[in-house]
GROMACS .gro file of C-alpha atoms in nm:
model
  492
    1MET     CA    1   0.001   0.001   0.000
    2ARG     CA    2   0.165   0.326  -0.113
    3ALA     CA    3   0.059   0.675  -0.005
    4SER     CA    4   0.012   0.912  -0.295
    5GLU     CA    5   0.287   1.171  -0.314
    6ASP     CA    6   0.341   1.228   0.056
    7ALA     CA    7   0.645   0.998   0.027
    8ILE     CA    8   0.530   0.770   0.310
    9LEU     CA    9   0.585   0.415   0.199
   10VAL     CA   10   0.406   0.150   0.411
   11GLU     CA   11   0.424  -0.208   0.291
   12ILE     CA   12   0.175  -0.434   0.466
   13TYR     CA   13   0.088  -0.799   0.420
   14LYS     CA   14  -0.256  -0.881   0.546
   15ARG     CA   15  -0.448  -1.205   0.577
   16PRO     CA   16  -0.804  -1.229   0.713
   17ILE     CA   17  -0.839  -1.454   1.016
   18ILE     CA   18  -1.073  -1.744   0.960
   19GLU     CA   19  -1.398  -1.623   1.107
   20SER     CA   20  -1.604  -1.811   1.364
   21PRO     CA   21  -1.984  -1.794   1.397
   22ASP     CA   22  -2.120  -1.455   1.493
   23HIS     CA   23  -2.180  -1.542   1.858
   24PHE     CA   24  -1.808  -1.617   1.897
   25ARG     CA   25  -1.680  -1.319   1.694
   26PRO     CA   26  -1.659  -0.981   1.869
   27SER     CA   27  -1.574  -0.808   1.539
   28LYS     CA   28  -1.416  -0.873   1.201
   29ARG     CA   29  -1.041  -0.864   1.229
   30VAL     CA   30  -0.743  -0.865   0.999
   31ASN     CA   31  -0.400  -0.975   1.111
   32LEU     CA   32  -0.143  -0.714   1.012
   33PHE     CA   33   0.229  -0.771   0.994
   34ILE     CA   34   0.414  -0.446   0.933
   35VAL     CA   35   0.704  -0.520   0.701
   36GLN     CA   36   0.852  -0.181   0.636
   37ILE     CA   37   0.791   0.183   0.715
   38ILE     CA   38   0.997   0.437   0.523
   39ILE     CA   39   0.960   0.808   0.577
   40SER     CA   40   1.141   1.029   0.329
   41PRO     CA   41   1.119   1.393   0.225
   42SER     CA   42   0.894   1.489  -0.061
   43PRO     CA   43   1.072   1.517  -0.395
   44THR     CA   44   1.137   1.866  -0.524
   45ARG     CA   45   0.852   1.971  -0.746
   46ARG     CA   46   0.897   2.170  -1.065
   47SER     CA   47   0.835   2.541  -1.052
   48GLY     CA   48   0.475   2.628  -1.100
   49ALA     CA   49   0.344   2.284  -1.003
   50ARG     CA   50   0.048   2.292  -0.774
   51SER     CA   51   0.106   2.134  -0.432
   52ARG     CA   52  -0.064   2.120  -0.100
   53SER     CA   53   0.046   2.356   0.170
   54ARG     CA   54   0.315   2.246   0.416
   55SER     CA   55   0.061   2.233   0.698
   56GLN     CA   56  -0.160   1.998   0.496
   57ARG     CA   57   0.135   1.770   0.423
   58ASN     CA   58   0.232   1.770   0.790
   59ARG     CA   59  -0.119   1.681   0.902
   60ALA     CA   60  -0.134   1.398   0.647
   61MET     CA   61   0.200   1.264   0.767
   62GLU     CA   62   0.100   1.284   1.132
   63LYS     CA   63  -0.223   1.104   1.056
   64ALA     CA   64  -0.035   0.822   0.881
   65ILE     CA   65   0.215   0.790   1.165
   66GLU     CA   66  -0.064   0.783   1.420
   67ARG     CA   67  -0.229   0.503   1.229
   68GLN     CA   68   0.093   0.301   1.237
   69ARG     CA   69   0.131   0.374   1.607
   70ILE     CA   70  -0.210   0.220   1.676
   71LEU     CA   71  -0.126  -0.086   1.466
   72LEU     CA   72   0.206  -0.135   1.645
   73THR     CA   73   0.033  -0.109   1.982
   74HIS     CA   74  -0.192  -0.402   1.886
   75LEU     CA   75   0.093  -0.610   1.744
   76LEU     CA   76   0.334  -0.596   2.038
   77PRO     CA   77   0.336  -0.943   2.202
   78SER     CA   78   0.413  -0.819   2.553
   79SER     CA   79   0.234  -0.644   2.832
   80SER     CA   80   0.338  -0.314   2.680
   81SER     CA   81   0.093  -0.378   2.398
   82SER     CA   82  -0.200  -0.345   2.632
   83SER     CA   83  -0.072  -0.053   2.832
   84SER     CA   84  -0.224   0.288   2.808
   85SER     CA   85   0.108   0.466   2.752
   86SER     CA   86   0.119   0.659   2.425
   87ILE     CA   87   0.389   0.711   2.167
   88SER     CA   88   0.437   1.064   2.053
   89PRO     CA   89   0.364   1.106   1.681
   90SER     CA   90   0.682   1.306   1.651
   91ASP     CA   91   0.900   1.027   1.786
   92SER     CA   92   0.949   0.837   1.464
   93SER     CA   93   1.235   0.638   1.615
   94LEU     CA   94   0.985   0.426   1.799
   95LEU     CA   95   0.807   0.334   1.479
   96ALA     CA   96   1.013   0.025   1.405
   97ALA     CA   97   0.862  -0.287   1.255
   98SER     CA   98   0.760  -0.530   1.528
   99VAL     CA   99   0.732  -0.905   1.482
  100CYS     CA  100   0.455  -1.060   1.691
  101GLY     CA  101   0.630  -1.328   1.888
  102ALA     CA  102   0.300  -1.495   1.960
  103GLY     CA  103   0.250  -1.595   1.597
  104ASP     CA  104  -0.030  -1.487   1.372
  105SER     CA  105  -0.283  -1.688   1.569
  106ALA     CA  106  -0.219  -1.497   1.892
  107ALA     CA  107  -0.165  -1.137   1.778
  108TYR     CA  108  -0.473  -1.049   1.973
  109GLN     CA  109  -0.592  -1.128   2.324
  110ARG     CA  110  -0.756  -1.470   2.336
  111SER     CA  111  -1.085  -1.382   2.502
  112SER     CA  112  -1.292  -1.568   2.245
  113SER     CA  113  -1.255  -1.859   2.004
  114TYR     CA  114  -1.090  -1.856   1.663
  115GLY     CA  115  -1.084  -2.090   1.367
  116ASP     CA  116  -0.712  -2.164   1.388
  117ASP     CA  117  -0.734  -2.321   1.734
  118VAL     CA  118  -0.642  -2.691   1.758
  119VAL     CA  119  -0.935  -2.858   1.932
  120VAL     CA  120  -1.012  -3.202   2.069
  121VAL     CA  121  -1.347  -3.333   1.952
  122ALA     CA  122  -1.325  -3.682   2.104
  123ALA     CA  123  -1.107  -3.869   2.356
  124TYR     CA  124  -1.168  -4.227   2.464
  125ARG     CA  125  -0.984  -4.513   2.628
  126THR     CA  126  -1.026  -4.879   2.698
  127PRO     CA  127  -1.052  -5.010   3.053
  128ILE     CA  128  -0.709  -5.061   3.208
  129CYS     CA  129  -0.641  -5.416   3.318
  130LYS     CA  130  -0.370  -5.585   3.518
  131SER     CA  131  -0.089  -5.730   3.308
  132LYS     CA  132  -0.079  -6.110   3.281
  133ARG     CA  133  -0.367  -6.147   3.526
  134GLY     CA  134  -0.637  -5.905   3.412
  135GLY     CA  135  -0.908  -5.891   3.152
  136PHE     CA  136  -0.671  -5.834   2.857
  137LYS     CA  137  -0.415  -6.105   2.935
  138ASP     CA  138  -0.515  -6.297   2.622
  139THR     CA  139  -0.588  -5.995   2.400
  140TYR     CA  140  -0.353  -5.905   2.118
  141PRO     CA  141  -0.235  -5.541   2.121
  142GLU     CA  142  -0.391  -5.471   1.782
  143ASP     CA  143  -0.729  -5.591   1.905
  144LEU     CA  144  -0.695  -5.364   2.205
  145LEU     CA  145  -0.628  -5.058   1.993
  146THR     CA  146  -0.914  -5.140   1.757
  147ALA     CA  147  -1.161  -5.065   2.033
  148VAL     CA  148  -1.074  -4.696   2.029
  149LEU     CA  149  -0.935  -4.657   1.676
  150LYS     CA  150  -1.150  -4.795   1.396
  151VAL     CA  151  -1.052  -4.679   1.047
  152GLN     CA  152  -1.268  -4.714   0.737
  153THR     CA  153  -1.118  -4.936   0.471
  154PHE     CA  154  -1.058  -4.664   0.214
  155LEU     CA  155  -0.851  -4.462   0.461
  156ILE     CA  156  -0.593  -4.737   0.494
  157GLN     CA  157  -0.450  -4.661   0.152
  158THR     CA  158  -0.480  -4.282   0.173
  159VAL     CA  159  -0.386  -4.180   0.528
  160PRO     CA  160  -0.025  -4.203   0.659
  161VAL     CA  161   0.061  -4.320   1.009
  162ARG     CA  162   0.373  -4.325   1.221
  163THR     CA  163   0.485  -4.439   1.564
  164VAL     CA  164   0.613  -4.222   1.848
  165ASN     CA  165   0.833  -4.331   2.136
  166ARG     CA  166   0.899  -4.120   2.437
  167GLN     CA  167   0.841  -4.396   2.685
  168CYS     CA  168   0.582  -4.302   2.948
  169SER     CA  169   0.480  -3.986   2.763
  170SER     CA  170   0.436  -4.151   2.422
  171GLY     CA  171   0.058  -4.112   2.425
  172LEU     CA  172   0.080  -3.745   2.514
  173GLN     CA  173   0.363  -3.691   2.265
  174ALA     CA  174   0.144  -3.835   1.989
  175VAL     CA  175  -0.130  -3.588   2.077
  176ALA     CA  176   0.119  -3.299   2.088
  177ASP     CA  177   0.271  -3.398   1.753
  178VAL     CA  178  -0.068  -3.406   1.587
  179ALA     CA  179  -0.158  -3.068   1.738
  180ALA     CA  180   0.171  -2.917   1.617
  181ALA     CA  181   0.122  -3.051   1.266
  182ILE     CA  182  -0.232  -2.914   1.250
  183LYS     CA  183  -0.110  -2.579   1.373
  184ALA     CA  184   0.165  -2.579   1.109
  185GLY     CA  185  -0.091  -2.646   0.838
  186PHE     CA  186   0.036  -2.992   0.743
  187TYR     CA  187  -0.314  -3.130   0.778
  188ASP     CA  188  -0.648  -3.037   0.936
  189ILE     CA  189  -0.746  -3.358   1.119
  190GLY     CA  190  -0.538  -3.612   1.307
  191ILE     CA  191  -0.555  -3.881   1.575
  192GLY     CA  192  -0.305  -3.918   1.858
  193ALA     CA  193  -0.332  -4.266   2.008
  194GLY     CA  194  -0.146  -4.481   2.257
  195LEU     CA  195  -0.131  -4.856   2.315
  196GLU     CA  196   0.048  -5.083   2.560
  197SER     CA  197   0.019  -5.453   2.627
  198MET     CA  198   0.265  -5.517   2.907
  199THR     CA  199   0.141  -5.873   2.902
  200MET     CA  200   0.270  -5.928   2.551
  201ASN     CA  201   0.570  -5.691   2.558
  202SER     CA  202   0.821  -5.715   2.839
  203VAL     CA  203   0.980  -5.391   2.958
  204ALA     CA  204   1.310  -5.571   3.016
  205TRP     CA  205   1.601  -5.460   2.797
  206GLU     CA  206   1.718  -5.746   2.576
  207GLY     CA  207   1.981  -5.572   2.365
  208SER     CA  208   2.353  -5.517   2.425
  209ILE     CA  209   2.495  -5.206   2.591
  210ASN     CA  210   2.782  -5.007   2.450
  211PRO     CA  211   3.075  -5.055   2.694
  212LYS     CA  212   3.155  -4.682   2.667
  213VAL     CA  213   2.851  -4.622   2.884
  214ASN     CA  214   3.053  -4.737   3.183
  215ALA     CA  215   3.280  -4.437   3.148
  216PHE     CA  216   2.998  -4.183   3.179
  217GLN     CA  217   2.797  -4.178   3.502
  218LYS     CA  218   2.498  -3.994   3.360
  219ALA     CA  219   2.473  -4.245   3.082
  220GLN     CA  220   2.475  -4.523   3.340
  221ASP     CA  221   2.198  -4.343   3.526
  222CYS     CA  222   1.981  -4.363   3.215
  223LEU     CA  223   1.987  -4.741   3.256
  224LEU     CA  224   1.883  -4.744   3.620
  225PRO     CA  225   1.575  -4.949   3.704
  226MET     CA  226   1.280  -4.714   3.748
  227GLY     CA  227   1.228  -4.838   4.101
  228ILE     CA  228   1.576  -4.727   4.195
  229THR     CA  229   1.504  -4.378   4.062
  230SER     CA  230   1.200  -4.377   4.286
  231GLU     CA  231   1.415  -4.462   4.584
  232ASN     CA  232   1.656  -4.188   4.481
  233VAL     CA  233   1.376  -3.932   4.477
  234ALA     CA  234   1.250  -4.040   4.820
  235HIS     CA  235   1.601  -4.030   4.969
  236ARG     CA  236   1.721  -3.707   4.806
  237PHE     CA  237   1.406  -3.507   4.875
  238GLY     CA  238   1.294  -3.659   5.200
  239VAL     CA  239   0.968  -3.825   5.095
  240THR     CA  240   0.868  -4.062   5.373
  241ARG     CA  241   0.719  -4.409   5.345
  242GLN     CA  242   0.404  -4.290   5.519
  243GLU     CA  243   0.361  -4.005   5.268
  244GLN     CA  244   0.393  -4.253   4.982
  245ASP     CA  245   0.148  -4.500   5.131
  246GLN     CA  246  -0.101  -4.222   5.204
  247ALA     CA  247  -0.084  -4.109   4.840
  248ALA     CA  248  -0.154  -4.469   4.732
  249VAL     CA  249  -0.455  -4.497   4.962
  250GLU     CA  250  -0.596  -4.170   4.826
  251SER     CA  251  -0.545  -4.287   4.467
  252HIS     CA  252  -0.746  -4.606   4.519
  253LYS     CA  253  -1.011  -4.421   4.722
  254ARG     CA  254  -1.068  -4.164   4.448
  255ALA     CA  255  -1.060  -4.416   4.164
  256ALA     CA  256  -1.310  -4.637   4.345
  257ALA     CA  257  -1.542  -4.343   4.404
  258ALA     CA  258  -1.520  -4.235   4.039
  259THR     CA  259  -1.598  -4.589   3.922
  260ALA     CA  260  -1.893  -4.627   4.163
  261SER     CA  261  -2.044  -4.296   4.051
  262GLY     CA  262  -2.011  -4.386   3.684
  263LYS     CA  263  -1.768  -4.110   3.596
  264PHE     CA  264  -1.548  -4.331   3.381
  265LYS     CA  265  -1.837  -4.445   3.165
  266ASP     CA  266  -1.804  -4.130   2.956
  267GLU     CA  267  -1.447  -4.209   2.858
  268ILE     CA  268  -1.430  -4.589   2.852
  269VAL     CA  269  -1.509  -4.792   2.543
  270PRO     CA  270  -1.602  -5.148   2.647
  271VAL     CA  271  -1.388  -5.415   2.485
  272THR     CA  272  -1.525  -5.756   2.381
  273THR     CA  273  -1.242  -6.005   2.393
  274LYS     CA  274  -1.151  -6.355   2.505
  275ILE     CA  275  -1.011  -6.502   2.824
  276ILE     CA  276  -0.843  -6.839   2.820
  277ASP     CA  277  -0.847  -7.060   3.129
  278PRO     CA  278  -0.478  -7.148   3.189
  279LYS     CA  279  -0.569  -7.487   3.336
  280THR     CA  280  -0.826  -7.615   3.090
  281GLY     CA  281  -0.747  -7.404   2.785
  282GLU     CA  282  -1.116  -7.318   2.760
  283GLU     CA  283  -1.178  -6.992   2.573
  284LYS     CA  284  -1.454  -6.764   2.696
  285GLN     CA  285  -1.584  -6.443   2.537
  286VAL     CA  286  -1.621  -6.151   2.776
  287THR     CA  287  -1.685  -5.778   2.761
  288ILE     CA  288  -1.452  -5.569   2.977
  289SER     CA  289  -1.598  -5.233   3.075
  290VAL     CA  290  -1.425  -5.131   3.399
  291ASP     CA  291  -1.068  -5.098   3.523
  292ASP     CA  292  -0.974  -5.409   3.718
  293GLY     CA  293  -0.677  -5.285   3.922
  294ILE     CA  294  -0.863  -5.064   4.167
  295ARG     CA  295  -0.864  -5.188   4.528
  296PRO     CA  296  -1.125  -4.990   4.729
  297GLU     CA  297  -1.023  -5.161   5.053
  298THR     CA  298  -0.664  -5.032   5.039
  299SER     CA  299  -0.552  -4.896   5.379
  300LEU     CA  300  -0.243  -4.757   5.542
  301SER     CA  301  -0.220  -5.055   5.773
  302GLY     CA  302  -0.236  -5.294   5.482
  303LEU     CA  303   0.026  -5.109   5.277
  304ALA     CA  304   0.257  -5.087   5.580
  305LYS     CA  305   0.292  -5.466   5.574
  306LEU     CA  306   0.443  -5.465   5.223
  307LYS     CA  307   0.820  -5.497   5.191
  308PRO     CA  308   1.032  -5.266   4.973
  309VAL     CA  309   1.091  -5.407   4.626
  310PHE     CA  310   1.405  -5.237   4.503
  311LYS     CA  311   1.614  -5.170   4.813
  312LYS     CA  312   1.622  -5.364   5.134
  313ASP     CA  313   1.594  -5.048   5.341
  314GLY     CA  314   1.391  -4.857   5.083
  315SER     CA  315   1.035  -4.725   5.080
  316THR     CA  316   0.907  -4.810   4.730
  317THR     CA  317   0.667  -5.107   4.741
  318ALA     CA  318   0.427  -5.278   4.508
  319GLY     CA  319   0.151  -5.094   4.688
  320ASN     CA  320   0.279  -4.739   4.635
  321SER     CA  321   0.395  -4.783   4.276
  322SER     CA  322   0.199  -4.777   3.953
  323GLN     CA  323   0.060  -5.107   3.828
  324VAL     CA  324   0.190  -5.297   3.526
  325SER     CA  325  -0.107  -5.282   3.292
  326ASP     CA  326  -0.265  -5.323   2.949
  327GLY     CA  327  -0.473  -5.055   2.779
  328ALA     CA  328  -0.521  -4.814   2.489
  329GLY     CA  329  -0.650  -4.463   2.429
  330ALA     CA  330  -0.707  -4.225   2.137
  331VAL     CA  331  -0.762  -3.851   2.092
  332LEU     CA  332  -0.918  -3.693   1.780
  333LEU     CA  333  -0.796  -3.342   1.703
  334MET     CA  334  -0.870  -3.090   1.428
  335ARG     CA  335  -0.878  -2.723   1.343
  336ARG     CA  336  -1.164  -2.544   1.514
  337ASP     CA  337  -1.312  -2.415   1.187
  338VAL     CA  338  -1.309  -2.767   1.042
  339ALA     CA  339  -1.476  -2.908   1.354
  340MET     CA  340  -1.745  -2.642   1.346
  341ARG     CA  341  -1.804  -2.690   0.973
  342LYS     CA  342  -1.850  -3.063   1.028
  343GLY     CA  343  -2.071  -3.012   1.331
  344PHE     CA  344  -1.845  -3.172   1.592
  345PRO     CA  345  -1.867  -3.059   1.954
  346ILE     CA  346  -1.559  -2.882   2.087
  347PHE     CA  347  -1.443  -3.105   2.372
  348GLY     CA  348  -1.124  -2.921   2.456
  349VAL     CA  349  -0.859  -2.688   2.315
  350PHE     CA  350  -0.490  -2.779   2.297
  351ARG     CA  351  -0.296  -2.483   2.431
  352SER     CA  352   0.068  -2.583   2.488
  353PHE     CA  353   0.315  -2.866   2.534
  354ALA     CA  354   0.658  -2.891   2.689
  355ALA     CA  355   0.912  -3.172   2.724
  356VAL     CA  356   1.208  -3.110   2.955
  357GLY     CA  357   1.522  -3.285   3.067
  358VAL     CA  358   1.609  -3.369   3.428
  359ASP     CA  359   1.869  -3.575   3.613
  360PRO     CA  360   1.820  -3.938   3.496
  361ALA     CA  361   1.889  -4.067   3.850
  362VAL     CA  362   1.576  -3.886   3.973
  363MET     CA  363   1.371  -3.896   3.655
  364GLY     CA  364   1.048  -3.884   3.858
  365VAL     CA  365   1.090  -3.510   3.925
  366GLY     CA  366   1.014  -3.445   3.556
  367PRO     CA  367   0.662  -3.304   3.608
  368ALA     CA  368   0.792  -3.050   3.859
  369VAL     CA  369   0.992  -2.896   3.575
  370ALA     CA  370   0.759  -2.968   3.281
  371ILE     CA  371   0.444  -2.820   3.440
  372PRO     CA  372   0.587  -2.468   3.485
  373ALA     CA  373   0.731  -2.478   3.131
  374ALA     CA  374   0.402  -2.578   2.968
  375VAL     CA  375   0.195  -2.341   3.180
  376LYS     CA  376   0.425  -2.052   3.097
  377SER     CA  377   0.409  -2.141   2.727
  378ALA     CA  378   0.031  -2.109   2.747
  379GLY     CA  379   0.065  -1.761   2.895
  380LEU     CA  380  -0.070  -1.877   3.230
  381GLU     CA  381   0.042  -1.930   3.586
  382ILE     CA  382   0.011  -2.248   3.793
  383GLY     CA  383  -0.262  -2.086   3.998
  384ASP     CA  384  -0.471  -2.057   3.680
  385ILE     CA  385  -0.484  -2.436   3.639
  386ASP     CA  386  -0.805  -2.594   3.774
  387LEU     CA  387  -0.719  -2.964   3.734
  388PHE     CA  388  -0.405  -3.173   3.704
  389GLU     CA  389  -0.361  -3.530   3.574
  390LEU     CA  390  -0.019  -3.609   3.717
  391ASN     CA  391   0.077  -3.965   3.635
  392GLU     CA  392   0.158  -4.164   3.947
  393ALA     CA  393   0.453  -4.368   3.825
  394PHE     CA  394   0.563  -4.390   4.190
  395ALA     CA  395   0.415  -4.232   4.498
  396SER     CA  396   0.759  -4.089   4.583
  397GLN     CA  397   0.777  -3.873   4.272
  398PHE     CA  398   0.405  -3.789   4.282
  399VAL     CA  399   0.436  -3.658   4.639
  400PHE     CA  400   0.753  -3.467   4.560
  401CYS     CA  401   0.610  -3.292   4.251
  402CYS     CA  402   0.293  -3.188   4.434
  403LYS     CA  403   0.494  -3.050   4.727
  404LYS     CA  404   0.752  -2.879   4.505
  405LEU     CA  405   0.486  -2.690   4.304
  406GLN     CA  406   0.254  -2.649   4.606
  407LEU     CA  407  -0.035  -2.803   4.413
  408ASP     CA  408  -0.375  -2.809   4.580
  409PRO     CA  409  -0.455  -3.178   4.653
  410ALA     CA  410  -0.818  -3.107   4.558
  411LYS     CA  411  -0.703  -3.032   4.203
  412VAL     CA  412  -0.471  -3.326   4.143
  413ASN     CA  413  -0.583  -3.669   4.018
  414VAL     CA  414  -0.935  -3.614   4.146
  415ASN     CA  415  -1.039  -3.951   4.004
  416GLY     CA  416  -0.731  -4.143   4.109
  417GLY     CA  417  -0.412  -4.213   3.921
  418ALA     CA  418  -0.184  -4.486   3.796
  419ILE     CA  419  -0.130  -4.640   4.141
  420ALA     CA  420  -0.496  -4.740   4.135
  421LEU     CA  421  -0.582  -4.747   3.765
  422GLY     CA  422  -0.257  -4.876   3.622
  423HIS     CA  423   0.013  -4.742   3.391
  424PRO     CA  424   0.013  -4.894   3.042
  425LEU     CA  425   0.320  -4.698   2.934
  426GLY     CA  426   0.234  -4.608   2.573
  427ALA     CA  427  -0.133  -4.544   2.648
  428THR     CA  428  -0.110  -4.339   2.966
  429GLY     CA  429  -0.085  -4.000   2.794
  430ALA     CA  430  -0.399  -4.051   2.587
  431ARG     CA  431  -0.578  -4.198   2.887
  432CYS     CA  432  -0.497  -3.892   3.096
  433VAL     CA  433  -0.625  -3.659   2.825
  434ALA     CA  434  -0.956  -3.845   2.811
  435THR     CA  435  -0.989  -3.847   3.190
  436LEU     CA  436  -0.899  -3.478   3.221
  437LEU     CA  437  -1.129  -3.346   2.950
  438ASN     CA  438  -1.428  -3.549   3.071
  439GLU     CA  439  -1.382  -3.416   3.425
  440MET     CA  440  -1.346  -3.060   3.297
  441LYS     CA  441  -1.668  -3.101   3.100
  442ARG     CA  442  -1.852  -3.225   3.410
  443ARG     CA  443  -1.736  -2.926   3.613
  444GLY     CA  444  -1.841  -2.676   3.348
  445LYS     CA  445  -1.760  -2.308   3.375
  446ASP     CA  446  -1.592  -2.351   3.715
  447CYS     CA  447  -1.308  -2.540   3.543
  448ARG     CA  448  -1.130  -2.376   3.252
  449PHE     CA  449  -0.770  -2.501   3.231
  450GLY     CA  450  -0.621  -2.846   3.291
  451VAL     CA  451  -0.277  -3.006   3.270
  452VAL     CA  452  -0.166  -3.358   3.176
  453THR     CA  453   0.187  -3.445   3.290
  454MET     CA  454   0.418  -3.734   3.359
  455CYS     CA  455   0.780  -3.826   3.429
  456ILE     CA  456   0.980  -4.013   3.162
  457GLY     CA  457   1.245  -4.279   3.201
  458SER     CA  458   1.608  -4.173   3.133
  459GLY     CA  459   1.547  -3.826   3.272
  460MET     CA  460   1.264  -3.623   3.119
  461GLY     CA  461   0.923  -3.482   3.195
  462ALA     CA  462   0.632  -3.379   2.974
  463ALA     CA  463   0.324  -3.165   3.024
  464ALA     CA  464   0.042  -3.022   2.813
  465VAL     CA  465  -0.216  -2.756   2.886
  466PHE     CA  466  -0.577  -2.792   2.772
  467GLU     CA  467  -0.868  -2.555   2.789
  468ARG     CA  468  -1.224  -2.668   2.835
  469GLY     CA  469  -1.406  -2.676   2.503
  470ASP     CA  470  -1.665  -2.410   2.568
  471GLY     CA  471  -1.434  -2.222   2.805
  472VAL     CA  472  -1.314  -1.989   2.531
  473ASP     CA  473  -1.662  -1.859   2.459
  474GLU     CA  474  -1.652  -1.521   2.633
  475LEU     CA  475  -2.014  -1.563   2.736
  476SER     CA  476  -1.932  -1.870   2.947
  477ASN     CA  477  -1.591  -1.785   3.087
  478ALA     CA  478  -1.579  -1.823   3.463
  479LYS     CA  479  -1.279  -1.593   3.482
  480LYS     CA  480  -1.102  -1.371   3.234
  481ILE     CA  481  -0.733  -1.374   3.153
  482GLU     CA  482  -0.544  -1.058   3.234
  483SER     CA  483  -0.479  -0.843   2.931
  484GLN     CA  484  -0.106  -0.910   2.926
  485LYS     CA  485  -0.145  -1.284   2.895
  486TRP     CA  486  -0.161  -1.452   2.558
  487LEU     CA  487  -0.273  -1.807   2.489
  488SER     CA  488   0.011  -1.907   2.260
  489LYS     CA  489   0.316  -2.113   2.331
  490ASP     CA  490   0.543  -1.852   2.172
  491ALA     CA  491   0.424  -1.551   2.369
  492VAL     CA  492   0.604  -1.564   2.704
   0.00000   0.00000   0.00000
């Protein structure tokens, strides 16, 4: 766009934002990215040529500069963009091009919903069953996944798939990868799923180890048994046996209450499978519809009788550790405008994801580092989060992370965690997303933001922030975000 002969050159690229239905849209908007602003003196005009007076030219220039000042104020991705301080029209040095660090999807305050959001329209899981002894002991992994991921025949030859491995966070990583690809425009719809049959697949390492590992202590720590890392957390950070056992009791208590009240029915897809009698070989068809690892009668006195598993004088027992389990989960994501066009309900909104590194010897502390990173990426504070799904790999690390971040117990694992439900490694992330979003939906406008997080073997942590599906409709928001906060992972 070029001004006539006032010699003010303003080059602007503009792209309309995909518009949502009228009840979501406060006004029509255009994203503006100022590329260049050049102010130069007017060329000398030939004698006798008619020209506007100097005062008219000055007013025109001031008007143009004021317009750019207003645009820059809206584009700044920091708290200064929302401040009331003004820039003097005469101070042209402040009129430099500004790149919106929040990205084109967050160059405005997110007080409503927009078509470029990545949304969750469905999230389901199978029941979680005890490995080798539970309802899925004779179920092939593929048959387990089929319960939550059924693909029409024609899609098999047209839709690509790939596997993801980040150990305990693989299910969440799959969801995050799909969300990132949708945000990048690679595709509009994707499924992030997780599957684990610990009955069929042993977690024991069967390969050879490079002897050079012995020369590097941190590399050796990556190979520590997970139970030893739990003992390390308890010892290093002073988590007592009683605290661990109490966390286990609470996990079973909450999971049992959620099951009894029917809360899990909204997220569980029943699985029809077979069970083979090990003595007679008789095959029986059954339908599994509930988690079979929950023990409602769990008590402190009962857990106190269990001996440590990994160290003779340790505190990690079978009762205060996550269960070895079988299960699957899947999460369907798409662009908001696509979901609305197809008539799908908006179940949740994917806001941010973070994976972090920690000391491999105490890998269980991962969530204590990942949660702040993901929350900050979403432009929020920990106090803004209404619910947490913090995977209970071990009670030691669960207790430490909650204490370290000073999390409200009433917000964390309100329906129990992996100590009671089980921890099918590859499926846990997707399971937690389904559990979190269903609970957020039940709580309605009193619950806007939730976090899914877990520790990861070899020294990592992962966390993702979700917003309740209808929580971004400004008419239903329970609380507003301060003007300096932006819901984008790049605006920090």
